[in-house]
Amino acid sequence: MKKAFKYRIVFCVLLFTVAWISVCGQAPVMSSKPINVSSVNSPDDDYWPTISADNHYFATTVSHRGESVYQATQEDLTIFEKDSVGNWKPDSVLTKPLNTPYNEGSPAFSADGRYLFFVAADRKDGLGSCDIYYVIRHGNRWSQPIHADAPLNTRFWESNPSLSADGRTLFFVSNRTGGKGGMDIWKCAVAVQSDGLLRFFNAENLGDSINTAKNEMSPFIHPDNETLYFSSNGHGGYGGNDIFVARKNQIGQWKQPVNLGNTINTPGDDTGFVVETGGRYGFFSTNGLEQNGKGREIYKVELPVEVRPRSVICFEGITTDAANKEPLRALVEVTDLSSGQKIQTLYADDVTGKFSVCYPVGKKYGLTVSAKPYLFESFELGDSSKNVKVALQKIAKGRKTTLRNVYFAFNSWQLQPESMPELKRLGRFLLEYPSVKILIEGHTDNVGTESYNMELSGKRAKAVVDFLMTGGIAADRVNFKGYGATRPLATNDTEQGRALNRRTEIEIE
């Protein structure tokens, strides 16, 4: 039996936005007006939007009349899919399994598209009145909702989840003890297990630069992993609660938040601000713009350049078995080659083999795709990476792969520092499969004499072997050979072709 409305009021927006008041008095007139997103708005209150990193899915919370006299309002999720001409259309297949006779809301997609976080009230497995849940995508369906245990959920109120693009940090809102007052923004460390389930640990308050003695809500961490948008009535502004942006400094601390200004904020309550991956447009909910007697609706607005996030590249891939072409649930890792730090770790969809990756522009990154018992594949990621198809080969004699992120100094066999993550990955592969022996092959383009290229390619291959041996790989497991320019992959008549021909390969012996 549904619970009475007096228990509903603890859930999400109603508990706080109704009570929030302006901290700045009369707000100035806005210089421009956000656009009503009529395709996602309903006849009822709509709020807490979210958009997927690939801009293909959109989701909202809708508050409509309850189904009985015991429940005055009902909050549900609605997921929309972008059609072939760019319009948002309700997706009942993805929406229906998430909603129950109780309240669900505040959706948030993970950057890789595999997870959807949301909040639900008064469920039997909940720890408090409002808890955070997540589902895992398998093809075109969701898993059963999974309750996130402590320390993410507590006996207090938790809501507004937002997962960082690297999948390691979940931002959320709570009124738990240890905060600065009212509702605070917190973060929780996240680890993905091999079965796709998530572990949460080390809940931490974001501190005085973000939180105030009043209320901070609806955090959204952009896929650049360093720009945080949130709503507050404690930092001053133009209305009840305004939208702010905060950025990380060089040591990862949050700088002082900046109000997005009256081109976005209204005299009313502005919450749930999310920004598309491209950084140009944002979506939010407000009750300060409606002209039809409605409460809250979703709006789209173009961001001023100074409050946009850092530019990000997102692309998709698909992993398959090279022999039978069947999808593979492979491990996908993105590494900053200059620092060796993994900036994203995820698993491809176990039904489709699809994956999605986002990373900031301006650095050189490496992509590694692996699965057991397969030979891994690697790719170089730049500022214009395209979608990739990755066919993994089972480990067997004669199978080869290119080490695309191994670099040498010009006309030298000296390994560049950016090569270290790739070579360490190769070392881990050999430790994981102790019976495997490999041949390191060096290849050059046709610039220079035949004898010089043969010598250079051999010395480069030996440099890789020497590195592996210093890491504990036995000498009898790694051989090397230089082929010079005798085995080109492409024409040597263009720079692009010559770049493909300058490579290091491994072959299973």
mmCIF file of C-alpha atoms in Angstrom, residues 94-407:
data_model
loop_
_atom_site.group_PDB
_atom_site.id
_atom_site.type_symbol
_atom_site.label_atom_id
_atom_site.label_comp_id
_atom_site.label_asym_id
_atom_site.label_seq_id
_atom_site.Cartn_x
_atom_site.Cartn_y
_atom_site.Cartn_z
ATOM 1 C CA LEU A 94 14.556 2.244 -20.850
ATOM 2 C CA THR A 95 12.124 4.209 -18.666
ATOM 3 C CA LYS A 96 9.492 1.685 -17.582
ATOM 4 C CA PRO A 97 11.691 -0.711 -15.536
ATOM 5 C CA LEU A 98 12.946 2.141 -13.329
ATOM 6 C CA ASN A 99 9.666 3.501 -11.989
ATOM 7 C CA THR A 100 7.609 2.026 -9.144
ATOM 8 C CA PRO A 101 4.539 3.131 -7.138
ATOM 9 C CA TYR A 102 7.057 4.959 -4.942
ATOM 10 C CA ASN A 103 9.168 7.996 -5.893
ATOM 11 C CA GLU A 104 12.165 7.958 -8.242
ATOM 12 C CA GLY A 105 14.134 10.952 -9.502
ATOM 13 C CA SER A 106 17.405 12.843 -9.993
ATOM 14 C CA PRO A 107 18.863 10.684 -12.814
ATOM 15 C CA ALA A 108 22.517 10.868 -13.882
ATOM 16 C CA PHE A 109 24.231 8.996 -16.723
ATOM 17 C CA SER A 110 27.822 7.847 -16.408
ATOM 18 C CA ALA A 111 30.114 9.220 -19.121
ATOM 19 C CA ASP A 112 30.601 5.751 -20.611
ATOM 20 C CA GLY A 113 26.828 5.235 -20.845
ATOM 21 C CA ARG A 114 26.854 1.968 -18.909
ATOM 22 C CA TYR A 115 25.400 3.247 -15.650
ATOM 23 C CA LEU A 116 22.383 5.296 -14.705
ATOM 24 C CA PHE A 117 22.229 6.633 -11.170
ATOM 25 C CA PHE A 118 18.986 7.796 -9.589
ATOM 26 C CA VAL A 119 17.414 8.294 -6.188
ATOM 27 C CA ALA A 120 14.414 6.547 -4.667
ATOM 28 C CA ALA A 121 12.395 7.113 -1.515
ATOM 29 C CA ASP A 122 11.204 4.732 1.166
ATOM 30 C CA ARG A 123 12.334 1.456 -0.386
ATOM 31 C CA LYS A 124 12.681 -1.572 1.845
ATOM 32 C CA ASP A 125 16.428 -1.852 1.216
ATOM 33 C CA GLY A 126 17.018 1.863 1.820
ATOM 34 C CA LEU A 127 19.028 3.194 4.729
ATOM 35 C CA GLY A 128 17.329 6.593 4.880
ATOM 36 C CA SER A 129 14.291 8.411 3.552
ATOM 37 C CA CYS A 130 15.997 9.013 0.184
ATOM 38 C CA ASP A 131 18.817 6.791 -1.133
ATOM 39 C CA ILE A 132 20.989 6.553 -4.246
ATOM 40 C CA TYR A 133 20.638 3.553 -6.581
ATOM 41 C CA TYR A 134 22.140 2.600 -9.923
ATOM 42 C CA VAL A 135 21.426 0.276 -12.835
ATOM 43 C CA ILE A 136 23.849 -1.257 -15.338
ATOM 44 C CA ARG A 137 23.078 -1.269 -19.037
ATOM 45 C CA HIS A 138 23.129 -4.580 -20.917
ATOM 46 C CA GLY A 139 22.406 -3.861 -24.563
ATOM 47 C CA ASN A 140 19.018 -2.141 -24.620
ATOM 48 C CA ARG A 141 17.935 -3.035 -21.100
ATOM 49 C CA TRP A 142 18.834 -2.185 -17.526
ATOM 50 C CA SER A 143 19.814 -4.474 -14.712
ATOM 51 C CA GLN A 144 17.683 -4.574 -11.609
ATOM 52 C CA PRO A 145 18.234 -1.454 -9.458
ATOM 53 C CA ILE A 146 21.227 -1.836 -7.150
ATOM 54 C CA HIS A 147 21.286 -0.087 -3.797
ATOM 55 C CA ALA A 148 24.558 1.684 -3.007
ATOM 56 C CA ASP A 149 25.671 0.737 0.484
ATOM 57 C CA ALA A 150 27.369 2.901 3.108
ATOM 58 C CA PRO A 151 29.255 5.174 3.145
ATOM 59 C CA LEU A 152 27.426 6.564 0.091
ATOM 60 C CA ASN A 153 23.976 6.016 1.590
ATOM 61 C CA THR A 154 23.269 6.624 5.268
ATOM 62 C CA ARG A 155 20.261 7.006 7.544
ATOM 63 C CA PHE A 156 20.197 10.632 6.393
ATOM 64 C CA TRP A 157 19.055 12.104 3.046
ATOM 65 C CA GLU A 158 21.176 11.426 -0.064
ATOM 66 C CA SER A 159 20.386 12.612 -3.587
ATOM 67 C CA ASN A 160 21.633 14.327 -6.771
ATOM 68 C CA PRO A 161 24.366 11.857 -7.865
ATOM 69 C CA SER A 162 26.899 12.800 -10.548
ATOM 70 C CA LEU A 163 29.738 10.455 -11.566
ATOM 71 C CA SER A 164 33.060 11.794 -12.827
ATOM 72 C CA ALA A 165 34.076 10.756 -16.346
ATOM 73 C CA ASP A 166 36.943 8.635 -15.030
ATOM 74 C CA GLY A 167 34.396 6.666 -12.990
ATOM 75 C CA ARG A 168 36.326 7.144 -9.758
ATOM 76 C CA THR A 169 34.341 9.820 -7.921
ATOM 77 C CA LEU A 170 30.623 10.189 -7.271
ATOM 78 C CA PHE A 171 29.441 13.641 -6.244
ATOM 79 C CA PHE A 172 26.182 13.798 -4.307
ATOM 80 C CA VAL A 173 24.157 15.806 -1.804
ATOM 81 C CA SER A 174 23.458 14.890 1.812
ATOM 82 C CA ASN A 175 22.333 16.410 5.091
ATOM 83 C CA ARG A 176 24.403 13.898 7.076
ATOM 84 C CA THR A 177 26.390 14.896 10.122
ATOM 85 C CA GLY A 178 29.820 16.406 9.548
ATOM 86 C CA GLY A 179 28.615 18.944 7.006
ATOM 87 C CA LYS A 180 28.799 22.715 6.943
ATOM 88 C CA GLY A 181 25.071 23.222 7.467
ATOM 89 C CA GLY A 182 21.843 22.454 5.632
ATOM 90 C CA MET A 183 22.436 20.387 2.498
ATOM 91 C CA ASP A 184 26.070 19.905 1.460
ATOM 92 C CA ILE A 185 27.837 18.504 -1.581
ATOM 93 C CA TRP A 186 29.939 15.429 -0.853
ATOM 94 C CA LYS A 187 32.068 13.054 -2.875
ATOM 95 C CA CYS A 188 32.629 9.322 -2.567
ATOM 96 C CA ALA A 189 35.380 7.213 -4.119
ATOM 97 C CA VAL A 190 34.177 4.550 -6.577
ATOM 98 C CA ALA A 191 35.754 1.317 -7.799
ATOM 99 C CA VAL A 192 34.303 -0.871 -10.542
ATOM 100 C CA GLN A 193 34.530 -4.627 -10.071
ATOM 101 C CA SER A 194 35.045 -7.135 -12.866
ATOM 102 C CA ASP A 195 31.336 -8.033 -12.721
ATOM 103 C CA GLY A 196 30.375 -4.394 -13.223
ATOM 104 C CA LEU A 197 29.182 -3.798 -9.671
ATOM 105 C CA LEU A 198 30.437 -0.669 -7.955
ATOM 106 C CA ARG A 199 32.053 -0.249 -4.545
ATOM 107 C CA PHE A 200 31.837 3.054 -2.700
ATOM 108 C CA PHE A 201 34.217 4.247 0.001
ATOM 109 C CA ASN A 202 35.741 7.330 1.675
ATOM 110 C CA ALA A 203 32.825 9.773 1.675
ATOM 111 C CA GLU A 204 34.203 13.310 2.009
ATOM 112 C CA ASN A 205 32.676 16.775 2.283
ATOM 113 C CA LEU A 206 33.805 19.159 -0.479
ATOM 114 C CA GLY A 207 34.692 21.760 2.120
ATOM 115 C CA ASP A 208 34.280 25.465 2.768
ATOM 116 C CA SER A 209 35.028 26.665 -0.759
ATOM 117 C CA ILE A 210 31.881 24.903 -2.030
ATOM 118 C CA ASN A 211 29.576 24.367 0.944
ATOM 119 C CA THR A 212 28.008 27.038 3.153
ATOM 120 C CA ALA A 213 25.817 27.155 6.244
ATOM 121 C CA LYS A 214 22.820 27.122 3.893
ATOM 122 C CA ASN A 215 22.026 24.686 1.063
ATOM 123 C CA GLU A 216 24.101 23.409 -1.860
ATOM 124 C CA MET A 217 22.473 20.964 -4.262
ATOM 125 C CA SER A 218 22.495 19.300 -7.697
ATOM 126 C CA PRO A 219 26.246 18.957 -8.380
ATOM 127 C CA PHE A 220 27.240 18.167 -11.956
ATOM 128 C CA ILE A 221 30.834 17.253 -12.739
ATOM 129 C CA HIS A 222 31.560 17.821 -16.428
ATOM 130 C CA PRO A 223 33.427 15.105 -18.392
ATOM 131 C CA ASP A 224 36.527 17.326 -18.258
ATOM 132 C CA ASN A 225 36.758 16.145 -14.604
ATOM 133 C CA GLU A 226 37.660 19.616 -13.361
ATOM 134 C CA THR A 227 34.554 21.796 -13.776
ATOM 135 C CA LEU A 228 31.739 21.506 -11.224
ATOM 136 C CA TYR A 229 28.339 23.164 -11.589
ATOM 137 C CA PHE A 230 25.959 23.287 -8.642
ATOM 138 C CA SER A 231 23.057 25.185 -7.101
ATOM 139 C CA SER A 232 23.236 27.191 -3.869
ATOM 140 C CA ASN A 233 21.373 29.739 -1.809
ATOM 141 C CA GLY A 234 24.406 30.356 0.391
ATOM 142 C CA HIS A 235 26.822 32.115 -1.978
ATOM 143 C CA GLY A 236 24.626 35.096 -2.861
ATOM 144 C CA GLY A 237 22.946 35.610 -6.213
ATOM 145 C CA TYR A 238 19.938 36.736 -8.187
ATOM 146 C CA GLY A 239 17.171 34.637 -6.676
ATOM 147 C CA GLY A 240 16.257 31.903 -4.240
ATOM 148 C CA ASN A 241 19.064 29.586 -5.250
ATOM 149 C CA ASP A 242 21.426 30.225 -8.138
ATOM 150 C CA ILE A 243 23.724 28.149 -10.302
ATOM 151 C CA PHE A 244 27.472 28.406 -9.761
ATOM 152 C CA VAL A 245 30.603 26.983 -11.344
ATOM 153 C CA ALA A 246 33.803 25.976 -9.551
ATOM 154 C CA ARG A 247 37.048 24.745 -11.084
ATOM 155 C CA LYS A 248 39.967 22.790 -9.722
ATOM 156 C CA ASN A 249 43.326 24.462 -9.274
ATOM 157 C CA GLN A 250 46.647 22.855 -10.199
ATOM 158 C CA ILE A 251 46.716 20.725 -7.042
ATOM 159 C CA GLY A 252 43.133 19.534 -7.366
ATOM 160 C CA GLN A 253 41.489 21.881 -4.862
ATOM 161 C CA TRP A 254 38.276 23.735 -5.656
ATOM 162 C CA LYS A 255 38.591 27.426 -6.410
ATOM 163 C CA GLN A 256 36.015 29.946 -5.213
ATOM 164 C CA PRO A 257 32.673 29.399 -7.019
ATOM 165 C CA VAL A 258 31.512 31.896 -9.648
ATOM 166 C CA ASN A 259 27.865 32.817 -10.192
ATOM 167 C CA LEU A 260 26.772 32.077 -13.782
ATOM 168 C CA GLY A 261 25.138 35.484 -13.970
ATOM 169 C CA ASN A 262 21.698 36.782 -14.846
ATOM 170 C CA THR A 263 21.795 35.441 -18.385
ATOM 171 C CA ILE A 264 21.171 32.054 -16.736
ATOM 172 C CA ASN A 265 20.020 32.608 -13.157
ATOM 173 C CA THR A 266 16.510 33.915 -12.518
ATOM 174 C CA PRO A 267 14.635 35.526 -9.622
ATOM 175 C CA GLY A 268 13.291 32.051 -8.823
ATOM 176 C CA ASP A 269 14.940 28.778 -7.828
ATOM 177 C CA ASP A 270 17.429 27.475 -10.425
ATOM 178 C CA THR A 271 18.663 23.908 -9.966
ATOM 179 C CA GLY A 272 19.859 20.790 -11.740
ATOM 180 C CA PHE A 273 22.304 22.464 -14.132
ATOM 181 C CA VAL A 274 24.017 20.037 -16.528
ATOM 182 C CA VAL A 275 26.272 20.815 -19.490
ATOM 183 C CA GLU A 276 26.612 18.899 -22.730
ATOM 184 C CA THR A 277 30.014 17.389 -23.429
ATOM 185 C CA GLY A 278 30.832 20.065 -26.012
ATOM 186 C CA GLY A 279 30.492 22.687 -23.279
ATOM 187 C CA ARG A 280 28.444 25.195 -25.266
ATOM 188 C CA TYR A 281 24.945 24.479 -23.946
ATOM 189 C CA GLY A 282 23.523 23.790 -20.518
ATOM 190 C CA PHE A 283 20.163 22.505 -19.288
ATOM 191 C CA PHE A 284 18.519 23.322 -15.991
ATOM 192 C CA SER A 285 15.222 23.557 -14.159
ATOM 193 C CA THR A 286 13.663 26.742 -12.848
ATOM 194 C CA ASN A 287 10.389 28.165 -11.622
ATOM 195 C CA GLY A 288 11.515 31.702 -12.417
ATOM 196 C CA LEU A 289 10.664 31.845 -16.129
ATOM 197 C CA GLU A 290 7.291 30.161 -16.557
ATOM 198 C CA GLN A 291 4.500 32.243 -18.037
ATOM 199 C CA ASN A 292 1.758 29.644 -18.041
ATOM 200 C CA GLY A 293 1.146 29.128 -14.355
ATOM 201 C CA LYS A 294 3.340 26.024 -14.230
ATOM 202 C CA GLY A 295 5.879 25.346 -11.533
ATOM 203 C CA ARG A 296 9.220 24.027 -12.776
ATOM 204 C CA GLU A 297 10.288 23.396 -16.371
ATOM 205 C CA ILE A 298 13.476 22.405 -18.213
ATOM 206 C CA TYR A 299 15.354 25.090 -20.148
ATOM 207 C CA LYS A 300 18.338 25.168 -22.472
ATOM 208 C CA VAL A 301 20.841 28.019 -22.465
ATOM 209 C CA GLU A 302 24.079 28.917 -24.233
ATOM 210 C CA LEU A 303 26.917 29.350 -21.753
ATOM 211 C CA PRO A 304 29.127 32.438 -21.774
ATOM 212 C CA VAL A 305 32.629 31.435 -22.834
ATOM 213 C CA GLU A 306 34.147 32.268 -19.450
ATOM 214 C CA VAL A 307 32.007 29.698 -17.610
ATOM 215 C CA ARG A 308 32.339 26.871 -20.125
ATOM 216 C CA PRO A 309 34.245 23.701 -19.207
ATOM 217 C CA ARG A 310 37.500 22.578 -20.722
ATOM 218 C CA SER A 311 37.211 21.070 -24.215
ATOM 219 C CA VAL A 312 36.676 17.321 -24.211
ATOM 220 C CA ILE A 313 36.869 14.603 -26.849
ATOM 221 C CA CYS A 314 34.349 11.754 -26.682
ATOM 222 C CA PHE A 315 34.260 8.803 -29.015
ATOM 223 C CA GLU A 316 32.742 5.354 -29.181
ATOM 224 C CA GLY A 317 34.172 1.943 -29.898
ATOM 225 C CA ILE A 318 33.129 -1.657 -30.200
ATOM 226 C CA THR A 319 35.098 -4.733 -29.154
ATOM 227 C CA THR A 320 34.764 -8.112 -30.832
ATOM 228 C CA ASP A 321 36.465 -11.473 -31.083
ATOM 229 C CA ALA A 322 38.595 -11.289 -34.235
ATOM 230 C CA ALA A 323 37.723 -14.859 -35.207
ATOM 231 C CA ASN A 324 33.961 -15.116 -34.720
ATOM 232 C CA LYS A 325 33.091 -11.382 -34.690
ATOM 233 C CA GLU A 326 31.079 -11.808 -31.470
ATOM 234 C CA PRO A 327 30.981 -8.844 -29.042
ATOM 235 C CA LEU A 328 33.451 -8.950 -26.152
ATOM 236 C CA ARG A 329 33.147 -7.481 -22.673
ATOM 237 C CA ALA A 330 36.676 -6.088 -22.790
ATOM 238 C CA LEU A 331 38.509 -3.882 -20.313
ATOM 239 C CA VAL A 332 39.057 -0.383 -21.735
ATOM 240 C CA GLU A 333 41.719 1.910 -20.238
ATOM 241 C CA VAL A 334 42.701 5.468 -21.149
ATOM 242 C CA THR A 335 46.107 6.631 -19.910
ATOM 243 C CA ASP A 336 47.757 10.029 -19.822
ATOM 244 C CA LEU A 337 51.035 9.086 -21.510
ATOM 245 C CA SER A 338 53.001 11.960 -19.994
ATOM 246 C CA SER A 339 52.150 11.088 -16.383
ATOM 247 C CA GLY A 340 51.235 7.419 -16.700
ATOM 248 C CA GLN A 341 47.985 8.103 -14.840
ATOM 249 C CA LYS A 342 44.899 6.165 -15.875
ATOM 250 C CA ILE A 343 42.165 8.716 -16.480
ATOM 251 C CA GLN A 344 39.398 6.258 -17.344
ATOM 252 C CA THR A 345 38.840 2.556 -16.717
ATOM 253 C CA LEU A 346 35.673 0.816 -17.864
ATOM 254 C CA TYR A 347 34.237 -2.358 -19.359
ATOM 255 C CA ALA A 348 32.557 -2.638 -22.745
ATOM 256 C CA ASP A 349 28.892 -3.620 -22.796
ATOM 257 C CA ASP A 350 28.624 -7.389 -22.348
ATOM 258 C CA VAL A 351 25.831 -7.644 -24.949
ATOM 259 C CA THR A 352 26.959 -5.258 -27.680
ATOM 260 C CA GLY A 353 30.683 -4.834 -27.009
ATOM 261 C CA LYS A 354 30.212 -1.060 -27.216
ATOM 262 C CA PHE A 355 32.064 1.451 -25.082
ATOM 263 C CA SER A 356 32.354 5.230 -24.852
ATOM 264 C CA VAL A 357 35.399 7.225 -23.737
ATOM 265 C CA CYS A 358 35.866 10.910 -22.865
ATOM 266 C CA TYR A 359 39.108 12.776 -22.210
ATOM 267 C CA PRO A 360 40.263 16.438 -22.141
ATOM 268 C CA VAL A 361 42.094 17.842 -25.148
ATOM 269 C CA GLY A 362 45.659 19.100 -25.074
ATOM 270 C CA LYS A 363 47.534 15.964 -24.032
ATOM 271 C CA LYS A 364 48.623 12.703 -25.591
ATOM 272 C CA TYR A 365 46.626 9.711 -24.376
ATOM 273 C CA GLY A 366 46.801 6.000 -24.986
ATOM 274 C CA LEU A 367 43.860 3.616 -25.304
ATOM 275 C CA THR A 368 44.315 -0.039 -24.348
ATOM 276 C CA VAL A 369 41.673 -2.731 -24.880
ATOM 277 C CA SER A 370 42.169 -6.160 -23.317
ATOM 278 C CA ALA A 371 40.347 -9.335 -22.327
ATOM 279 C CA LYS A 372 41.282 -12.848 -21.244
ATOM 280 C CA PRO A 373 42.719 -14.847 -22.997
ATOM 281 C CA TYR A 374 43.345 -12.323 -25.787
ATOM 282 C CA LEU A 375 46.258 -10.275 -27.050
ATOM 283 C CA PHE A 376 45.671 -6.637 -26.109
ATOM 284 C CA GLU A 377 45.383 -3.807 -28.640
ATOM 285 C CA SER A 378 46.529 -0.216 -28.155
ATOM 286 C CA PHE A 379 45.803 3.085 -29.906
ATOM 287 C CA GLU A 380 47.052 6.646 -29.733
ATOM 288 C CA LEU A 381 44.417 9.233 -28.844
ATOM 289 C CA GLY A 382 44.757 12.812 -30.014
ATOM 290 C CA ASP A 383 42.554 15.881 -30.227
ATOM 291 C CA SER A 384 40.505 14.436 -33.094
ATOM 292 C CA SER A 385 40.086 10.749 -32.319
ATOM 293 C CA LYS A 386 37.472 8.859 -34.311
ATOM 294 C CA ASN A 387 35.315 5.901 -33.369
ATOM 295 C CA VAL A 388 37.225 2.625 -33.349
ATOM 296 C CA LYS A 389 36.498 -1.034 -33.947
ATOM 297 C CA VAL A 390 38.738 -3.319 -31.915
ATOM 298 C CA ALA A 391 39.040 -6.970 -32.899
ATOM 299 C CA LEU A 392 40.964 -8.902 -30.236
ATOM 300 C CA GLN A 393 42.903 -12.038 -31.161
ATOM 301 C CA LYS A 394 43.145 -15.028 -28.870
ATOM 302 C CA ILE A 395 46.686 -15.711 -27.736
ATOM 303 C CA ALA A 396 48.265 -18.156 -30.175
ATOM 304 C CA LYS A 397 51.532 -18.620 -32.023
ATOM 305 C CA GLY A 398 51.952 -16.167 -34.877
ATOM 306 C CA ARG A 399 49.432 -13.604 -33.606
ATOM 307 C CA LYS A 400 50.713 -10.026 -33.790
ATOM 308 C CA THR A 401 49.824 -6.566 -32.515
ATOM 309 C CA THR A 402 51.323 -3.104 -32.902
ATOM 310 C CA LEU A 403 52.548 -1.159 -29.882
ATOM 311 C CA ARG A 404 51.127 2.153 -31.097
ATOM 312 C CA ASN A 405 52.217 4.086 -28.018
ATOM 313 C CA VAL A 406 55.927 3.254 -28.087
ATOM 314 C CA TYR A 407 57.994 6.258 -29.181
#
